[in-house]
PDB file of C-alpha atoms and ligand atoms in Angstrom:
ATOM      1  CA  MET A   1      40.975  48.679   0.863  1.00 97.00           C
ATOM      2  CA  ARG A   2      44.047  48.413  -1.321  1.00 98.00           C
ATOM      3  CA  GLY A   3      44.511  50.076  -4.639  1.00 98.00           C
ATOM      4  CA  TRP A   4      46.942  50.833  -7.250  1.00 98.00           C
ATOM      5  CA  ILE A   5      47.486  53.556  -9.803  1.00 97.00           C
ATOM      6  CA  ILE A   6      49.264  52.885 -12.953  1.00 97.00           C
ATOM      7  CA  TYR A   7      50.946  56.076 -14.083  1.00 95.00           C
ATOM      8  CA  LYS A   8      53.955  56.892 -16.271  1.00 90.00           C
ATOM      9  CA  GLN A   9      56.169  57.515 -13.260  1.00 86.00           C
ATOM     10  CA  ASN A  10      56.023  55.439 -10.010  1.00 86.00           C
ATOM     11  CA  GLU A  11      55.674  57.036  -6.481  1.00 83.00           C
ATOM     12  CA  MET A  12      59.410  57.710  -6.083  1.00 81.00           C
ATOM     13  CA  LEU A  13      59.571  59.740  -9.477  1.00 83.00           C
ATOM     14  CA  LEU A  14      56.323  61.463  -9.158  1.00 83.00           C
ATOM     15  CA  ARG A  15      56.789  65.119 -10.214  1.00 81.00           C
ATOM     16  CA  GLN A  16      54.705  67.869  -8.561  1.00 76.00           C
ATOM     17  CA  GLU A  17      52.991  68.546 -11.945  1.00 75.00           C
ATOM     18  CA  ALA A  18      51.090  65.331 -11.684  1.00 85.00           C
ATOM     19  CA  TYR A  19      48.278  67.122  -9.964  1.00 86.00           C
ATOM     20  CA  GLU A  20      45.444  64.580 -10.078  1.00 89.00           C
ATOM     21  CA  ILE A  21      47.771  61.712  -8.838  1.00 94.00           C
ATOM     22  CA  HIS A  22      48.727  63.840  -5.780  1.00 94.00           C
ATOM     23  CA  ARG A  23      45.126  64.564  -5.204  1.00 94.00           C
ATOM     24  CA  LEU A  24      43.998  60.999  -5.423  1.00 96.00           C
ATOM     25  CA  LEU A  25      46.786  59.904  -3.111  1.00 96.00           C
ATOM     26  CA  GLU A  26      45.637  62.650  -0.480  1.00 97.00           C
ATOM     27  CA  VAL A  27      42.019  61.598  -0.641  1.00 97.00           C
ATOM     28  CA  ALA A  28      42.825  58.031  -0.453  1.00 98.00           C
ATOM     29  CA  LYS A  29      44.801  58.692   2.894  1.00 98.00           C
ATOM     30  CA  GLU A  30      41.837  60.587   4.292  1.00 98.00           C
ATOM     31  CA  GLU A  31      39.588  57.513   3.346  1.00 98.00           C
ATOM     32  CA  ASN A  32      41.928  55.112   4.809  1.00 98.00           C
ATOM     33  CA  ILE A  33      42.532  53.369   1.487  1.00 98.00           C
ATOM     34  CA  GLU A  34      46.166  52.176   0.737  1.00 98.00           C
ATOM     35  CA  LEU A  35      47.057  53.489  -2.501  1.00 98.00           C
ATOM     36  CA  GLN A  36      50.325  52.912  -4.405  1.00 97.00           C
ATOM     37  CA  VAL A  37      51.582  54.250  -7.574  1.00 96.00           C
ATOM     38  CA  PHE A  38      53.310  52.003 -10.152  1.00 96.00           C
ATOM     39  CA  SER A  39      54.538  52.677 -13.687  1.00 95.00           C
ATOM     40  CA  PRO A  40      53.800  49.885 -16.365  1.00 94.00           C
ATOM     41  CA  ASP A  41      57.299  48.989 -16.924  1.00 94.00           C
ATOM     42  CA  GLN A  42      57.580  47.773 -13.260  1.00 96.00           C
ATOM     43  CA  PHE A  43      55.120  44.946 -14.167  1.00 96.00           C
ATOM     44  CA  ASP A  44      56.086  41.473 -15.476  1.00 93.00           C
ATOM     45  CA  LEU A  45      53.406  39.352 -17.161  1.00 89.00           C
ATOM     46  CA  THR A  46      53.109  35.656 -17.280  1.00 87.00           C
ATOM     47  CA  VAL A  47      49.831  34.150 -18.443  1.00 87.00           C
ATOM     48  CA  THR A  48      49.334  30.637 -16.848  1.00 85.00           C
ATOM     49  CA  ARG A  49      46.321  28.441 -16.174  1.00 83.00           C
ATOM     50  CA  ASP A  50      47.132  28.475 -12.547  1.00 82.00           C
ATOM     51  CA  ASP A  51      44.745  30.476 -10.160  1.00 75.00           C
ATOM     52  CA  GLU A  52      47.038  33.523  -9.395  1.00 81.00           C
ATOM     53  CA  LYS A  53      46.480  35.951  -6.501  1.00 83.00           C
ATOM     54  CA  SER A  54      49.583  37.891  -7.297  1.00 85.00           C
ATOM     55  CA  ILE A  55      51.557  39.589  -9.985  1.00 92.00           C
ATOM     56  CA  LEU A  56      55.354  40.469 -10.380  1.00 94.00           C
ATOM     57  CA  ILE A  57      56.258  44.085  -9.572  1.00 96.00           C
ATOM     58  CA  ASP A  58      60.109  44.811  -9.872  1.00 96.00           C
ATOM     59  CA  GLY A  59      60.628  41.124  -9.960  1.00 95.00           C
ATOM     60  CA  LYS A  60      58.958  40.511  -6.551  1.00 95.00           C
ATOM     61  CA  ARG A  61      55.417  38.894  -5.900  1.00 94.00           C
ATOM     62  CA  GLN A  62      52.952  41.258  -4.832  1.00 94.00           C
ATOM     63  CA  GLU A  63      49.260  40.352  -3.739  1.00 95.00           C
ATOM     64  CA  LEU A  64      46.728  41.591  -6.001  1.00 96.00           C
ATOM     65  CA  PRO A  65      44.801  44.870  -4.869  1.00 97.00           C
ATOM     66  CA  ASP A  66      41.036  45.429  -4.607  1.00 97.00           C
ATOM     67  CA  PHE A  67      41.262  48.014  -7.481  1.00 98.00           C
ATOM     68  CA  VAL A  68      43.409  49.548 -10.172  1.00 98.00           C
ATOM     69  CA  MET A  69      43.192  52.955 -11.522  1.00 97.00           C
ATOM     70  CA  PRO A  70      45.016  53.308 -14.943  1.00 97.00           C
ATOM     71  CA  ARG A  71      46.012  56.929 -15.384  1.00 94.00           C
ATOM     72  CA  MET A  72      47.949  56.644 -18.578  1.00 90.00           C
ATOM     73  CA  GLY A  73      45.402  58.184 -20.780  1.00 84.00           C
ATOM     74  CA  ALA A  74      46.089  58.750 -24.541  1.00 83.00           C
ATOM     75  CA  GLY A  75      49.819  57.557 -23.738  1.00 85.00           C
ATOM     76  CA  THR A  76      48.456  54.159 -23.014  1.00 91.00           C
ATOM     77  CA  THR A  77      50.624  51.669 -24.877  1.00 93.00           C
ATOM     78  CA  TYR A  78      50.049  47.963 -25.957  1.00 94.00           C
ATOM     79  CA  PHE A  79      52.024  46.965 -22.977  1.00 95.00           C
ATOM     80  CA  THR A  80      50.116  49.028 -20.535  1.00 95.00           C
ATOM     81  CA  LEU A  81      46.758  47.616 -21.965  1.00 95.00           C
ATOM     82  CA  ALA A  82      48.058  44.122 -21.713  1.00 95.00           C
ATOM     83  CA  VAL A  83      48.768  44.747 -17.890  1.00 96.00           C
ATOM     84  CA  ILE A  84      45.544  46.060 -17.519  1.00 96.00           C
ATOM     85  CA  ARG A  85      43.761  43.166 -19.302  1.00 96.00           C
ATOM     86  CA  HIS A  86      45.940  40.748 -17.320  1.00 95.00           C
ATOM     87  CA  LEU A  87      44.774  42.430 -13.901  1.00 96.00           C
ATOM     88  CA  GLU A  88      41.073  42.299 -15.203  1.00 96.00           C
ATOM     89  CA  ARG A  89      41.315  38.689 -16.037  1.00 93.00           C
ATOM     90  CA  LEU A  90      42.607  38.093 -12.488  1.00 93.00           C
ATOM     91  CA  GLY A  91      39.668  39.644 -11.342  1.00 95.00           C
ATOM     92  CA  VAL A  92      40.759  42.904 -10.157  1.00 97.00           C
ATOM     93  CA  TYR A  93      38.346  45.934 -10.638  1.00 97.00           C
ATOM     94  CA  CYS A  94      39.784  48.404 -12.986  1.00 97.00           C
ATOM     95  CA  VAL A  95      38.612  51.826 -13.475  1.00 93.00           C
ATOM     96  CA  ASN A  96      38.484  52.755 -16.367  1.00 91.00           C
ATOM     97  CA  SER A  97      38.394  49.421 -17.959  1.00 95.00           C
ATOM     98  CA  SER A  98      40.882  48.408 -20.908  1.00 96.00           C
ATOM     99  CA  HIS A  99      37.800  48.475 -23.041  1.00 94.00           C
ATOM    100  CA  SER A 100      37.132  52.080 -22.220  1.00 93.00           C
ATOM    101  CA  ILE A 101      40.672  53.016 -22.521  1.00 94.00           C
ATOM    102  CA  GLU A 102      41.123  51.319 -25.899  1.00 93.00           C
ATOM    103  CA  THR A 103      37.770  53.034 -27.192  1.00 92.00           C
ATOM    104  CA  VAL A 104      38.708  56.568 -26.292  1.00 92.00           C
ATOM    105  CA  LYS A 105      42.268  56.507 -27.263  1.00 92.00           C
ATOM    106  CA  ASP A 106      40.993  56.588 -30.812  1.00 94.00           C
ATOM    107  CA  LYS A 107      39.033  59.763 -31.339  1.00 96.00           C
ATOM    108  CA  LEU A 108      37.367  58.779 -34.302  1.00 97.00           C
ATOM    109  CA  PHE A 109      36.201  55.362 -32.798  1.00 96.00           C
ATOM    110  CA  ALA A 110      34.679  57.480 -29.976  1.00 95.00           C
ATOM    111  CA  GLN A 111      33.014  59.714 -32.481  1.00 96.00           C
ATOM    112  CA  GLN A 112      31.630  56.522 -34.302  1.00 96.00           C
ATOM    113  CA  ILE A 113      30.090  55.158 -30.924  1.00 95.00           C
ATOM    114  CA  LEU A 114      28.633  58.535 -29.951  1.00 94.00           C
ATOM    115  CA  ALA A 115      26.837  58.931 -33.403  1.00 95.00           C
ATOM    116  CA  GLU A 116      25.775  55.366 -33.270  1.00 96.00           C
ATOM    117  CA  LYS A 117      24.011  56.220 -29.858  1.00 93.00           C
ATOM    118  CA  ASN A 118      22.352  59.146 -31.528  1.00 94.00           C
ATOM    119  CA  LEU A 119      24.393  61.812 -29.562  1.00 91.00           C
ATOM    120  CA  PRO A 120      24.841  65.223 -31.130  1.00 89.00           C
ATOM    121  CA  THR A 121      28.392  65.270 -32.405  1.00 93.00           C
ATOM    122  CA  PRO A 122      30.388  67.307 -34.814  1.00 96.00           C
ATOM    123  CA  ASP A 123      30.773  65.632 -38.334  1.00 97.00           C
ATOM    124  CA  THR A 124      34.087  63.872 -38.387  1.00 97.00           C
ATOM    125  CA  MET A 125      36.131  62.772 -41.342  1.00 97.00           C
ATOM    126  CA  LEU A 126      39.309  60.433 -41.496  1.00 97.00           C
ATOM    127  CA  VAL A 127      42.165  62.047 -43.756  1.00 97.00           C
ATOM    128  CA  LYS A 128      43.240  60.247 -46.879  1.00 95.00           C
ATOM    129  CA  PHE A 129      46.141  61.362 -48.738  1.00 95.00           C
ATOM    130  CA  PRO A 130      46.381  63.162 -51.055  1.00 95.00           C
ATOM    131  CA  VAL A 131      43.641  65.203 -49.436  1.00 97.00           C
ATOM    132  CA  ASN A 132      40.671  66.270 -51.673  1.00 97.00           C
ATOM    133  CA  VAL A 133      40.074  70.028 -50.227  1.00 98.00           C
ATOM    134  CA  ALA A 134      36.902  70.471 -52.127  1.00 97.00           C
ATOM    135  CA  LEU A 135      35.364  67.311 -50.675  1.00 97.00           C
ATOM    136  CA  VAL A 136      36.305  68.530 -47.163  1.00 98.00           C
ATOM    137  CA  GLU A 137      34.765  71.967 -47.942  1.00 97.00           C
ATOM    138  CA  LYS A 138      31.638  70.038 -48.957  1.00 97.00           C
ATOM    139  CA  GLN A 139      31.473  67.658 -46.128  1.00 97.00           C
ATOM    140  CA  ILE A 140      32.774  69.465 -43.256  1.00 97.00           C
ATOM    141  CA  GLY A 141      33.289  73.298 -44.323  1.00 97.00           C
ATOM    142  CA  PHE A 142      35.690  75.701 -42.854  1.00 98.00           C
ATOM    143  CA  PRO A 143      36.908  76.676 -40.504  1.00 97.00           C
ATOM    144  CA  VAL A 144      37.842  73.041 -39.838  1.00 98.00           C
ATOM    145  CA  VAL A 145      39.401  71.520 -36.791  1.00 98.00           C
ATOM    146  CA  VAL A 146      42.390  69.052 -37.443  1.00 98.00           C
ATOM    147  CA  LYS A 147      43.288  66.549 -34.843  1.00 97.00           C
ATOM    148  CA  THR A 148      45.764  63.627 -34.552  1.00 96.00           C
ATOM    149  CA  LEU A 149      43.855  60.328 -33.982  1.00 95.00           C
ATOM    150  CA  SER A 150      45.130  59.870 -30.476  1.00 92.00           C
ATOM    151  CA  GLY A 151      46.245  62.614 -27.980  1.00 89.00           C
ATOM    152  CA  SER A 152      45.164  64.626 -24.888  1.00 87.00           C
ATOM    153  CA  GLN A 153      45.792  67.891 -23.133  1.00 87.00           C
ATOM    154  CA  GLY A 154      44.933  69.664 -26.598  1.00 90.00           C
ATOM    155  CA  SER A 155      48.220  68.795 -28.040  1.00 90.00           C
ATOM    156  CA  GLY A 156      47.707  67.911 -31.663  1.00 93.00           C
ATOM    157  CA  VAL A 157      44.621  69.818 -32.073  1.00 96.00           C
ATOM    158  CA  PHE A 158      44.672  72.656 -34.666  1.00 96.00           C
ATOM    159  CA  LEU A 159      42.123  75.034 -36.185  1.00 97.00           C
ATOM    160  CA  SER A 160      42.387  75.639 -39.754  1.00 97.00           C
ATOM    161  CA  LYS A 161      40.697  78.665 -41.083  1.00 96.00           C
ATOM    162  CA  SER A 162      40.568  78.634 -44.821  1.00 97.00           C
ATOM    163  CA  PRO A 163      40.839  76.044 -47.784  1.00 98.00           C
ATOM    164  CA  GLY A 164      44.286  77.492 -48.828  1.00 97.00           C
ATOM    165  CA  GLU A 165      46.018  77.259 -45.292  1.00 97.00           C
ATOM    166  CA  PHE A 166      44.276  73.818 -44.830  1.00 98.00           C
ATOM    167  CA  ASP A 167      45.835  72.504 -48.177  1.00 98.00           C
ATOM    168  CA  ASP A 168      49.363  73.789 -47.109  1.00 97.00           C
ATOM    169  CA  LEU A 169      49.022  72.160 -43.625  1.00 97.00           C
ATOM    170  CA  MET A 170      47.891  68.727 -45.351  1.00 97.00           C
ATOM    171  CA  GLN A 171      50.788  68.826 -47.765  1.00 97.00           C
ATOM    172  CA  LEU A 172      53.302  69.373 -44.954  1.00 96.00           C
ATOM    173  CA  ILE A 173      51.785  66.344 -43.079  1.00 96.00           C
ATOM    174  CA  GLU A 174      51.849  64.178 -46.145  1.00 96.00           C
ATOM    175  CA  ALA A 175      55.536  65.158 -46.723  1.00 96.00           C
ATOM    176  CA  THR A 176      56.834  64.653 -43.168  1.00 96.00           C
ATOM    177  CA  SER A 177      54.647  61.701 -41.971  1.00 94.00           C
ATOM    178  CA  PRO A 178      52.508  60.127 -44.593  1.00 93.00           C
ATOM    179  CA  LYS A 179      51.199  57.430 -42.299  1.00 93.00           C
ATOM    180  CA  ALA A 180      49.921  59.969 -39.830  1.00 94.00           C
ATOM    181  CA  ASN A 181      46.178  59.254 -38.859  1.00 96.00           C
ATOM    182  CA  ILE A 182      44.446  62.558 -38.733  1.00 97.00           C
ATOM    183  CA  ILE A 183      40.875  63.443 -38.341  1.00 98.00           C
ATOM    184  CA  LEU A 184      38.862  66.633 -39.576  1.00 98.00           C
ATOM    185  CA  GLN A 185      36.073  67.869 -37.466  1.00 98.00           C
ATOM    186  CA  GLN A 186      33.247  70.480 -37.810  1.00 97.00           C
ATOM    187  CA  PHE A 187      34.172  73.449 -35.702  1.00 97.00           C
ATOM    188  CA  VAL A 188      31.524  74.238 -33.061  1.00 96.00           C
ATOM    189  CA  LYS A 189      31.524  77.852 -33.121  1.00 94.00           C
ATOM    190  CA  ALA A 190      29.533  78.515 -29.828  1.00 92.00           C
ATOM    191  CA  SER A 191      32.182  76.373 -28.189  1.00 92.00           C
ATOM    192  CA  HIS A 192      35.171  78.658 -29.048  1.00 94.00           C
ATOM    193  CA  GLY A 193      37.427  78.386 -26.003  1.00 95.00           C
ATOM    194  CA  ARG A 194      34.691  76.990 -23.961  1.00 95.00           C
ATOM    195  CA  ASP A 195      33.338  73.454 -23.204  1.00 94.00           C
ATOM    196  CA  LEU A 196      31.499  71.308 -20.688  1.00 94.00           C
ATOM    197  CA  ARG A 197      33.064  68.163 -19.335  1.00 94.00           C
ATOM    198  CA  VAL A 198      30.456  65.862 -17.813  1.00 94.00           C
ATOM    199  CA  PHE A 199      31.711  63.016 -15.510  1.00 93.00           C
ATOM    200  CA  THR A 200      29.703  59.747 -15.850  1.00 90.00           C
ATOM    201  CA  ILE A 201      30.023  56.873 -13.330  1.00 87.00           C
ATOM    202  CA  GLY A 202      28.127  53.601 -13.828  1.00 84.00           C
ATOM    203  CA  GLY A 203      26.157  55.029 -16.733  1.00 85.00           C
ATOM    204  CA  ARG A 204      25.116  58.301 -14.870  1.00 92.00           C
ATOM    205  CA  ALA A 205      26.031  61.783 -15.189  1.00 94.00           C
ATOM    206  CA  ILE A 206      27.256  62.862 -11.720  1.00 95.00           C
ATOM    207  CA  ALA A 207      29.056  66.059 -12.167  1.00 96.00           C
ATOM    208  CA  CYS A 208      29.775  68.756 -14.619  1.00 97.00           C
ATOM    209  CA  MET A 209      32.413  71.383 -15.170  1.00 96.00           C
ATOM    210  CA  GLU A 210      32.656  74.294 -17.521  1.00 96.00           C
ATOM    211  CA  ARG A 211      36.009  75.061 -18.776  1.00 96.00           C
ATOM    212  CA  ASN A 212      36.916  78.319 -20.277  1.00 96.00           C
ATOM    213  CA  SER A 213      40.283  79.350 -21.983  1.00 96.00           C
ATOM    214  CA  ASN A 214      39.519  83.111 -20.985  1.00 85.00           C
ATOM    215  CA  GLY A 215      41.218  84.224 -24.249  1.00 87.00           C
ATOM    216  CA  GLU A 216      41.994  83.724 -27.802  1.00 90.00           C
ATOM    217  CA  ASN A 217      42.699  80.090 -27.481  1.00 95.00           C
ATOM    218  CA  PHE A 218      39.834  77.966 -28.940  1.00 96.00           C
ATOM    219  CA  LYS A 219      40.902  75.001 -26.741  1.00 96.00           C
ATOM    220  CA  ALA A 220      39.473  75.131 -23.305  1.00 95.00           C
ATOM    221  CA  ASN A 221      42.101  72.462 -21.815  1.00 92.00           C
ATOM    222  CA  VAL A 222      43.002  73.303 -18.273  1.00 89.00           C
ATOM    223  CA  SER A 223      46.597  72.203 -19.071  1.00 87.00           C
ATOM    224  CA  LEU A 224      46.752  74.960 -21.643  1.00 91.00           C
ATOM    225  CA  GLY A 225      45.682  77.752 -18.990  1.00 91.00           C
ATOM    226  CA  GLY A 226      41.866  77.312 -19.243  1.00 94.00           C
ATOM    227  CA  VAL A 227      39.913  77.447 -15.918  1.00 95.00           C
ATOM    228  CA  GLY A 228      37.531  75.137 -14.807  1.00 95.00           C
ATOM    229  CA  LYS A 229      34.515  75.655 -12.638  1.00 96.00           C
ATOM    230  CA  LEU A 230      31.523  73.620 -11.167  1.00 97.00           C
ATOM    231  CA  TYR A 231      28.388  73.751 -13.829  1.00 97.00           C
ATOM    232  CA  PRO A 232      24.975  72.547 -12.938  1.00 97.00           C
ATOM    233  CA  ILE A 233      23.600  69.439 -14.663  1.00 95.00           C
ATOM    234  CA  THR A 234      20.649  69.970 -16.680  1.00 94.00           C
ATOM    235  CA  PRO A 235      18.363  67.244 -18.143  1.00 93.00           C
ATOM    236  CA  GLU A 236      19.677  68.232 -21.592  1.00 91.00           C
ATOM    237  CA  ILE A 237      23.182  67.578 -20.452  1.00 91.00           C
ATOM    238  CA  GLU A 238      22.345  64.361 -18.747  1.00 90.00           C
TER     239      GLU A 238
HETATM  240  N1  ATP B 301      35.080  70.360 -33.247  1.00 75.21           N
HETATM  241  C1  ATP B 301      35.352  71.221 -32.408  1.00 75.21           C
HETATM  242  N2  ATP B 301      34.932  72.465 -32.399  1.00 75.21           N
HETATM  243  C2  ATP B 301      35.100  73.476 -31.454  1.00 75.21           C
HETATM  244  N3  ATP B 301      36.297  73.305 -30.465  1.00 75.21           N
HETATM  245  C3  ATP B 301      36.783  72.060 -30.382  1.00 75.21           C
HETATM  246  C4  ATP B 301      36.459  71.220 -31.388  1.00 75.21           C
HETATM  247  N4  ATP B 301      37.301  69.979 -31.177  1.00 75.21           N
HETATM  248  C5  ATP B 301      37.956  70.371 -30.005  1.00 75.21           C
HETATM  249  N5  ATP B 301      37.755  71.543 -29.519  1.00 75.21           N
HETATM  250  C6  ATP B 301      38.403  72.297 -28.713  1.00 75.21           C
HETATM  251  O1  ATP B 301      39.770  71.851 -28.424  1.00 75.21           O
HETATM  252  C7  ATP B 301      40.029  71.293 -27.153  1.00 75.21           C
HETATM  253  C8  ATP B 301      40.808  69.890 -27.321  1.00 75.21           C
HETATM  254  O2  ATP B 301      40.247  69.082 -28.359  1.00 75.21           O
HETATM  255  P1  ATP B 301      40.017  67.413 -27.678  1.00 75.21           P
HETATM  256  O3  ATP B 301      39.164  67.316 -26.608  1.00 75.21           O
HETATM  257  O4  ATP B 301      39.557  66.841 -29.018  1.00 75.21           O
HETATM  258  O5  ATP B 301      41.595  67.064 -27.454  1.00 75.21           O
HETATM  259  P2  ATP B 301      42.168  66.633 -26.074  1.00 75.21           P
HETATM  260  O6  ATP B 301      41.614  67.439 -25.121  1.00 75.21           O
HETATM  261  O7  ATP B 301      43.688  66.775 -26.464  1.00 75.21           O
HETATM  262  O8  ATP B 301      41.811  65.206 -26.149  1.00 75.21           O
HETATM  263  P3  ATP B 301      40.888  64.352 -25.015  1.00 75.21           P
HETATM  264  O9  ATP B 301      39.736  65.106 -24.636  1.00 75.21           O
HETATM  265  O10 ATP B 301      40.551  63.190 -25.544  1.00 75.21           O
HETATM  266  O11 ATP B 301      41.909  64.231 -23.742  1.00 75.21           O
HETATM  267  C9  ATP B 301      38.448  70.812 -26.744  1.00 75.21           C
HETATM  268  O12 ATP B 301      38.677  70.752 -25.192  1.00 75.21           O
HETATM  269  C10 ATP B 301      37.758  72.102 -27.208  1.00 75.21           C
HETATM  270  O13 ATP B 301      37.937  73.226 -26.292  1.00 75.21           O
HETATM  271 MG1   MG B 302      39.650  67.121 -24.537  1.00 75.21          MG
END
């Protein structure tokens, strides 16, 4: 079996910090899967009506793999999405799909889908400048979690404790980047510095990890120093 990982750096430039890429390569080797890492800018796209079995990488024809794992996360650009969509159209199995990536890149859109499916989610508001602080207090309350619409590894996530502090922050954002898309979210107190990450494959919850910041930080991200450990899946979590 042959697969490709699409990541911001190619195999030659992979830095040691790209932990999960190194782990995937390691496991693929054990499983006898030929796995290669390419960056999106190595691809050239031509859309034709011909039945294609290959794609250009670094200007050279490469036979299509059995599967592709896009690993660009919130950094997925239009170009990368176009590459993934192209591979999907050529019949390559992509996990995650371009559709999933597009959905979760937008944190508000992801919340809309969760709420539509009747899953318990914190109330979330999209910021409109100038911000009506009284309305935010009524709809969401304080403290409030302020997030950029797209982001990962906990960057662009901020806890604002009081209406006064929040007003200052909103004015600063409006003055420096008035076009910024920001969401506001109810602060889940019980989740301070702690959360559960549930992995689902093919619509089934298959594993769960508890992440803990072990300190002051309200964000549990491992990339910010949080520690993850295995957590049993209960019917409620599932
Ligand atoms: N509404 C909230 N209430 C309490 N804690 C929160 C809330 N939203 C986020 N957090 C904490 O902040 C962390 C980062 O937030 P979030 O998951 O939204 O951003 P991210 O990890 O950067 O994005 P993504 O999970 O999409 O990669 C969460 O893991 C959680 O610990
Ligand atoms: Mg997160």
